[in-house]
Amino acid sequence: AGKHLRDDTTLPEHGIDPESTLRLVRRQIFPVTFPILVNHDGKKFTVDGCVSDTIEDIKTKIHNVKGFHPYFQRIIFAGKELAGFVTLSDYGIGKDAILFLVIRREPAIQISVRTLSGKKHSLDVNASDTIETIKCKIQARIGLLRENQSLCFDGNLLRDDEILSKHCNKNGSTIYLHEIPSAPIEIFVRTIFGQTITLDINTANTTRDLKNKIWYKEGFHFNTQTIFYAGVQLDDEAILSDYGIEMGAILLVIMNPFHCGVANEKNEEMAEQSCALKKTREMDKSEESNGKLKTSHVIADLDEIIRVVYENERLDDSRRKVLSEVITG
């Protein structure tokens, strides 16, 4: 009767009796994979497909090639929008077929991000942004690492691969931000006197947080500290992870007793340590005859220390003399 018989139906449902004649139509067989031409705003590109692919599969492949999220894709073929979970073969789409891609546009909106402490931050976003993109914008806005964020809206946890407009697309919507604490890592901070300080820190901490830990543990006021990692001086407001600081990292701290006019609370101890430094140098000299020079972790060159601490500042003779006495005893 000119009808296509679906696999999930029975013969009696179509009124087929034992004497009926059925017509077999052979489908054209395509290669396992074949290129599909996609036209987007007059620009063409191809994705590989096969007859068993669903439209959702094709949208995912387009996303991998062009970055358009599947949620915002509309696929048109022969003037008709294609349903997501229907296969290419069901639509008769094969080699040399041309699909038209239309991207739905979502408006720019402003949302509020509220922390558990009650602080609110305004954020300009696009309703088409993924939650992962929102987290990156929050990181740029308040400095909290993306991996340490958990976002909720209307009691629902938002997944990184979801689209914002799936949950909220109105100006003034409020998203709740929960901070996920990172597991602490162990790092080592060395002084110019060879002392090694072991600290447990969070990579989401700032350099100022690290200086406060050193102050609390060793008594060196944070204003007197200059910290280096991999030859780079750390900025007080920067996050440690921005410098690639990981478990077991070794940092260098140099105490500057003149900075901001703040006296070092451990000057006496520093003087004692400088005596130990002198003894170390004497021992090193005694071993030079064997062709060995122990440098340990100590920077023995006074001029090098002064250059590192006061790289952009000219020292008068009196300050240089005092610094020399502090370091060399």
Short mmCIF file of C-alpha atoms in Angstrom, two decimals:
data_model
loop_
_atom_site.label_atom_id
_atom_site.label_comp_id
_atom_site.label_asym_id
_atom_site.label_seq_id
_atom_site.Cartn_x
_atom_site.Cartn_y
_atom_site.Cartn_z
CA ALA A 1 0.00 0.00 0.00
CA GLY A 2 3.02 2.28 -0.49
CA LYS A 3 3.86 2.37 3.20
CA HIS A 4 7.28 1.99 4.75
CA LEU A 5 7.23 -0.79 7.35
CA ARG A 6 9.08 0.07 10.54
CA ASP A 7 11.12 -2.55 12.35
CA ASP A 8 9.17 -2.20 15.60
CA THR A 9 5.73 -2.95 14.07
CA THR A 10 3.97 -6.24 13.32
CA LEU A 11 2.49 -7.46 10.01
CA PRO A 12 -1.12 -7.58 11.32
CA GLU A 13 -0.85 -3.88 12.24
CA HIS A 14 -0.52 -3.14 8.51
CA GLY A 15 -3.29 -5.56 7.47
CA ILE A 16 -0.84 -7.96 5.83
CA ASP A 17 -2.24 -11.47 5.35
CA PRO A 18 -0.51 -14.66 4.10
CA GLU A 19 -1.29 -13.88 0.43
CA SER A 20 0.04 -10.29 0.50
CA THR A 21 2.98 -9.21 -1.67
CA LEU A 22 5.70 -7.03 -0.18
CA ARG A 23 8.10 -4.90 -2.18
CA LEU A 24 11.77 -4.86 -1.18
CA VAL A 25 13.71 -1.65 -1.84
CA ARG A 26 17.47 -1.88 -1.48
CA ARG A 27 19.09 1.04 0.31
CA GLN A 28 22.16 2.63 -1.20
CA ILE A 29 25.20 1.53 0.81
CA PHE A 30 27.75 4.18 1.68
CA PRO A 31 31.30 3.70 2.92
CA VAL A 32 31.82 3.27 6.66
CA THR A 33 32.62 6.98 6.89
CA PHE A 34 32.12 9.77 4.39
CA PRO A 35 32.59 13.55 4.40
CA ILE A 36 29.56 15.70 5.15
CA LEU A 37 29.60 19.27 3.88
CA VAL A 38 28.29 21.82 6.39
CA ASN A 39 27.37 25.38 5.35
CA HIS A 40 27.47 28.02 8.09
CA ASP A 41 26.77 31.61 7.05
CA GLY A 42 28.16 30.89 3.58
CA LYS A 43 31.36 29.34 4.93
CA LYS A 44 31.75 25.63 4.28
CA PHE A 45 33.61 22.94 6.19
CA THR A 46 33.40 19.16 6.42
CA VAL A 47 32.95 16.61 9.18
CA ASP A 48 33.22 12.85 8.89
CA GLY A 49 29.99 10.91 9.37
CA CYS A 50 28.47 7.50 8.86
CA VAL A 51 24.90 6.38 8.19
CA SER A 52 24.41 5.27 11.81
CA ASP A 53 25.37 8.67 13.26
CA THR A 54 22.56 10.60 14.92
CA ILE A 55 22.13 14.33 14.46
CA GLU A 56 23.43 14.75 18.02
CA ASP A 57 26.58 12.90 16.95
CA ILE A 58 27.01 15.33 14.05
CA LYS A 59 26.50 18.31 16.39
CA THR A 60 29.23 16.95 18.66
CA LYS A 61 31.59 16.60 15.69
CA ILE A 62 30.82 20.17 14.63
CA HIS A 63 31.56 21.28 18.20
CA ASN A 64 34.93 19.52 18.07
CA VAL A 65 35.81 21.22 14.78
CA LYS A 66 34.32 24.71 15.22
CA GLY A 67 33.63 25.04 18.95
CA PHE A 68 29.87 25.68 18.61
CA HIS A 69 28.13 24.10 21.59
CA PRO A 70 25.57 21.46 20.48
CA TYR A 71 22.86 23.19 22.52
CA PHE A 72 22.95 26.20 20.19
CA GLN A 73 23.15 24.32 16.88
CA ARG A 74 20.25 23.91 14.47
CA ILE A 75 20.88 21.50 11.58
CA ILE A 76 18.81 22.06 8.41
CA PHE A 77 18.51 19.59 5.53
CA ALA A 78 16.14 19.93 2.57
CA GLY A 79 14.46 22.87 4.31
CA LYS A 80 13.71 20.89 7.48
CA GLU A 81 15.30 21.11 10.94
CA LEU A 82 16.64 17.70 11.93
CA ALA A 83 15.75 16.05 15.24
CA GLY A 84 18.60 15.18 17.58
CA PHE A 85 18.38 11.41 17.97
CA VAL A 86 17.41 10.44 14.42
CA THR A 87 20.14 8.87 12.27
CA LEU A 88 21.50 10.19 8.99
CA SER A 89 20.21 7.12 7.18
CA ASP A 90 16.68 7.83 8.45
CA TYR A 91 16.85 11.21 6.73
CA GLY A 92 18.47 9.76 3.61
CA ILE A 93 21.64 11.77 4.21
CA GLY A 94 24.70 10.31 2.55
CA LYS A 95 27.79 11.25 0.61
CA ASP A 96 27.75 14.71 -1.02
CA ALA A 97 24.82 15.86 1.14
CA ILE A 98 24.95 19.49 2.33
CA LEU A 99 23.75 20.40 5.81
CA PHE A 100 23.02 23.98 6.82
CA LEU A 101 24.10 25.08 10.28
CA VAL A 102 22.33 27.87 12.14
CA ILE A 103 23.66 29.07 15.51
CA ARG A 104 21.19 30.46 18.01
CA ARG A 105 22.43 33.66 19.61
CA GLU A 106 21.87 34.44 23.28
CA PRO A 107 22.00 37.96 24.77
CA ALA A 108 24.69 39.37 27.06
CA ILE A 109 23.48 39.67 30.65
CA GLN A 110 24.79 40.67 34.07
CA ILE A 111 24.52 38.20 36.93
CA SER A 112 25.47 38.31 40.61
CA VAL A 113 27.83 35.81 42.18
CA ARG A 114 27.27 35.47 45.93
CA THR A 115 29.75 33.76 48.24
CA LEU A 116 28.92 31.92 51.46
CA SER A 117 30.24 34.91 53.40
CA GLY A 118 27.59 37.09 51.77
CA LYS A 119 29.85 39.02 49.40
CA LYS A 120 28.33 39.79 45.99
CA HIS A 121 30.22 40.28 42.75
CA SER A 122 28.68 41.51 39.49
CA LEU A 123 29.71 39.58 36.39
CA ASP A 124 29.08 40.35 32.71
CA VAL A 125 28.43 37.09 30.86
CA ASN A 126 26.72 35.67 27.79
CA ALA A 127 23.77 33.37 28.25
CA SER A 128 25.52 31.04 25.80
CA ASP A 129 28.60 30.73 28.05
CA THR A 130 29.37 27.33 29.51
CA ILE A 131 29.67 27.02 33.28
CA GLU A 132 33.39 26.40 32.79
CA THR A 133 33.64 29.79 31.04
CA ILE A 134 31.73 31.41 33.93
CA LYS A 135 34.23 29.92 36.39
CA CYS A 136 37.12 31.34 34.37
CA LYS A 137 35.50 34.79 34.50
CA ILE A 138 35.05 34.45 38.27
CA GLN A 139 38.72 33.50 38.59
CA ALA A 140 39.71 36.63 36.66
CA ARG A 141 37.32 38.75 38.76
CA ILE A 142 38.10 37.61 42.32
CA GLY A 143 41.16 35.36 41.97
CA LEU A 144 39.59 32.07 43.09
CA LEU A 145 40.92 29.23 40.96
CA ARG A 146 38.42 27.58 38.63
CA GLU A 147 39.06 24.12 40.08
CA ASN A 148 38.26 25.47 43.56
CA GLN A 149 34.79 26.69 42.55
CA SER A 150 31.42 25.01 42.89
CA LEU A 151 28.46 26.93 41.43
CA CYS A 152 24.79 26.46 42.32
CA PHE A 153 21.61 28.04 40.98
CA ASP A 154 18.17 27.49 42.45
CA GLY A 155 19.54 24.58 44.49
CA ASN A 156 21.05 22.81 41.48
CA LEU A 157 24.77 22.11 41.09
CA LEU A 158 26.00 23.45 37.74
CA ARG A 159 28.25 21.18 35.67
CA ASP A 160 31.18 22.61 33.70
CA ASP A 161 29.84 21.45 30.32
CA GLU A 162 26.37 22.94 30.82
CA ILE A 163 25.16 26.17 29.22
CA LEU A 164 24.24 29.07 31.50
CA SER A 165 20.94 29.75 29.70
CA LYS A 166 19.83 26.21 30.50
CA HIS A 167 19.46 27.39 34.10
CA CYS A 168 19.21 31.18 34.00
CA ASN A 169 19.17 33.80 31.24
CA LYS A 170 17.84 36.88 33.03
CA ASN A 171 19.65 40.00 34.15
CA GLY A 172 20.21 40.08 37.90
CA SER A 173 20.09 36.31 38.40
CA THR A 174 22.13 35.17 41.42
CA ILE A 175 24.51 32.22 41.33
CA TYR A 176 25.95 30.91 44.59
CA LEU A 177 29.67 30.26 44.80
CA HIS A 178 31.08 27.64 47.15
CA GLU A 179 34.85 27.50 47.60
CA ILE A 180 36.36 24.02 47.43
CA PRO A 181 39.58 24.00 49.47
CA SER A 182 42.59 22.52 47.73
CA ALA A 183 44.61 19.82 49.43
CA PRO A 184 47.66 21.47 51.03
CA ILE A 185 51.08 20.81 49.56
CA GLU A 186 54.50 20.83 51.19
CA ILE A 187 57.10 23.32 49.95
CA PHE A 188 60.56 24.36 51.12
CA VAL A 189 61.72 27.93 51.67
CA ARG A 190 65.45 28.53 51.94
CA THR A 191 67.12 31.57 53.48
CA ILE A 192 70.43 33.06 52.37
CA PHE A 193 71.97 31.53 55.51
CA GLY A 194 71.27 27.98 54.42
CA GLN A 195 68.26 27.46 56.70
CA THR A 196 65.41 25.47 55.14
CA ILE A 197 61.83 26.17 56.27
CA THR A 198 59.17 23.52 55.58
CA LEU A 199 55.64 24.85 55.04
CA ASP A 200 52.24 23.41 54.18
CA ILE A 201 50.40 25.77 51.85
CA ASN A 202 47.47 25.90 49.47
CA THR A 203 48.27 26.75 45.85
CA ALA A 204 45.30 29.13 45.93
CA ASN A 205 47.14 31.21 48.57
CA THR A 206 48.76 34.49 47.60
CA THR A 207 52.42 35.36 48.09
CA ARG A 208 51.33 37.61 50.98
CA ASP A 209 49.71 34.57 52.63
CA LEU A 210 53.01 32.71 52.27
CA LYS A 211 54.94 35.62 53.79
CA ASN A 212 52.55 35.65 56.75
CA LYS A 213 53.16 31.93 57.29
CA ILE A 214 56.92 32.56 57.32
CA TRP A 215 56.38 35.47 59.73
CA TYR A 216 54.27 33.30 62.04
CA LYS A 217 56.71 30.39 61.98
CA GLU A 218 60.10 32.14 61.93
CA GLY A 219 59.42 35.69 63.10
CA PHE A 220 60.56 37.47 59.94
CA HIS A 221 58.09 40.33 59.38
CA PHE A 222 56.40 39.96 55.98
CA ASN A 223 57.42 43.50 55.01
CA THR A 224 61.08 42.47 55.24
CA GLN A 225 60.72 39.44 52.95
CA THR A 226 61.49 39.16 49.24
CA ILE A 227 60.59 35.74 47.80
CA PHE A 228 61.89 34.18 44.59
CA TYR A 229 60.94 31.04 42.69
CA ALA A 230 62.74 29.82 39.57
CA GLY A 231 64.55 33.16 39.38
CA VAL A 232 61.33 35.20 39.44
CA GLN A 233 60.37 37.56 42.27
CA LEU A 234 56.85 36.79 43.52
CA ASP A 235 54.29 39.59 43.63
CA ASP A 236 52.46 39.91 46.96
CA GLU A 237 48.97 39.75 45.44
CA ALA A 238 49.70 36.95 42.95
CA ILE A 239 48.40 33.41 43.47
CA LEU A 240 51.10 30.79 44.01
CA SER A 241 49.68 28.50 41.33
CA ASP A 242 50.24 31.29 38.77
CA TYR A 243 53.97 30.67 39.21
CA GLY A 244 53.62 26.90 38.78
CA ILE A 245 54.51 26.19 42.42
CA GLU A 246 53.84 22.53 43.16
CA MET A 247 54.55 19.88 45.79
CA GLY A 248 58.21 19.94 46.82
CA ALA A 249 58.96 23.32 45.24
CA ILE A 250 61.99 25.15 46.65
CA LEU A 251 61.69 28.93 47.10
CA LEU A 252 64.25 31.49 48.24
CA VAL A 253 63.45 34.18 50.82
CA ILE A 254 65.75 37.13 51.39
CA MET A 255 65.24 39.34 54.44
CA ASN A 256 65.57 43.07 53.84
CA PRO A 257 65.91 44.82 57.22
CA PHE A 258 65.56 48.28 55.64
CA HIS A 259 62.26 47.77 53.81
CA CYS A 260 59.57 50.22 54.90
CA GLY A 261 61.64 51.01 57.99
CA VAL A 262 60.45 47.81 59.67
CA ALA A 263 63.00 46.18 62.00
CA ASN A 264 63.51 42.45 61.65
CA GLU A 265 62.30 40.66 64.76
CA LYS A 266 65.10 38.12 64.43
CA ASN A 267 68.12 40.31 63.81
CA GLU A 268 69.96 38.68 66.69
CA GLU A 269 69.24 35.23 65.32
CA MET A 270 70.30 36.39 61.86
CA ALA A 271 73.59 37.55 63.37
CA GLU A 272 74.07 34.13 64.94
CA GLN A 273 73.31 32.48 61.63
CA SER A 274 75.83 34.75 59.92
CA CYS A 275 78.50 33.40 62.26
CA ALA A 276 77.58 29.91 61.13
CA LEU A 277 77.88 31.17 57.56
CA LYS A 278 81.44 32.37 58.21
CA LYS A 279 82.38 29.00 59.67
CA THR A 280 80.89 27.29 56.62
CA ARG A 281 83.03 29.48 54.36
CA GLU A 282 86.16 28.65 56.35
CA MET A 283 85.40 24.93 56.01
CA ASP A 284 84.81 25.38 52.30
CA LYS A 285 88.21 27.08 51.90
CA SER A 286 89.91 24.19 53.69
CA GLU A 287 88.50 21.79 51.11
CA GLU A 288 89.44 23.84 48.06
CA SER A 289 92.79 22.05 48.00
CA ASN A 290 90.93 18.83 47.18
CA GLY A 291 89.28 20.53 44.21
CA LYS A 292 85.93 20.68 45.98
CA LEU A 293 84.00 23.76 46.97
CA LYS A 294 80.89 23.30 49.08
CA THR A 295 78.27 25.86 48.21
CA SER A 296 75.39 24.14 50.07
CA HIS A 297 72.30 26.37 49.79
CA VAL A 298 74.21 29.52 50.76
CA ILE A 299 74.71 32.47 48.44
CA ALA A 300 78.29 33.34 49.40
CA ASP A 301 78.74 36.37 47.20
CA LEU A 302 77.73 39.54 49.07
CA ASP A 303 77.56 41.59 45.88
CA GLU A 304 75.17 39.01 44.39
CA ILE A 305 72.91 39.18 47.45
CA ILE A 306 72.82 42.97 47.35
CA ARG A 307 72.10 42.86 43.61
CA VAL A 308 69.15 40.48 44.13
CA VAL A 309 67.65 42.36 47.08
CA TYR A 310 68.24 45.86 45.76
CA GLU A 311 68.11 45.23 42.03
CA ASN A 312 66.50 48.56 41.23
CA GLU A 313 67.88 50.63 44.12
CA ARG A 314 71.25 52.31 44.58
CA LEU A 315 72.72 51.81 48.09
CA ASP A 316 74.81 54.41 49.85
CA ASP A 317 77.98 53.29 51.64
CA SER A 318 76.41 53.31 55.12
CA ARG A 319 73.49 51.02 54.17
CA ARG A 320 75.83 48.72 52.28
CA LYS A 321 78.08 48.48 55.34
CA VAL A 322 75.16 47.59 57.64
CA LEU A 323 73.86 44.97 55.20
CA SER A 324 77.36 43.53 54.95
CA GLU A 325 77.56 43.22 58.74
CA VAL A 326 74.14 41.51 58.93
CA ILE A 327 75.08 38.96 56.27
CA THR A 328 78.70 38.28 57.05
CA GLY A 329 78.81 38.98 60.78
#
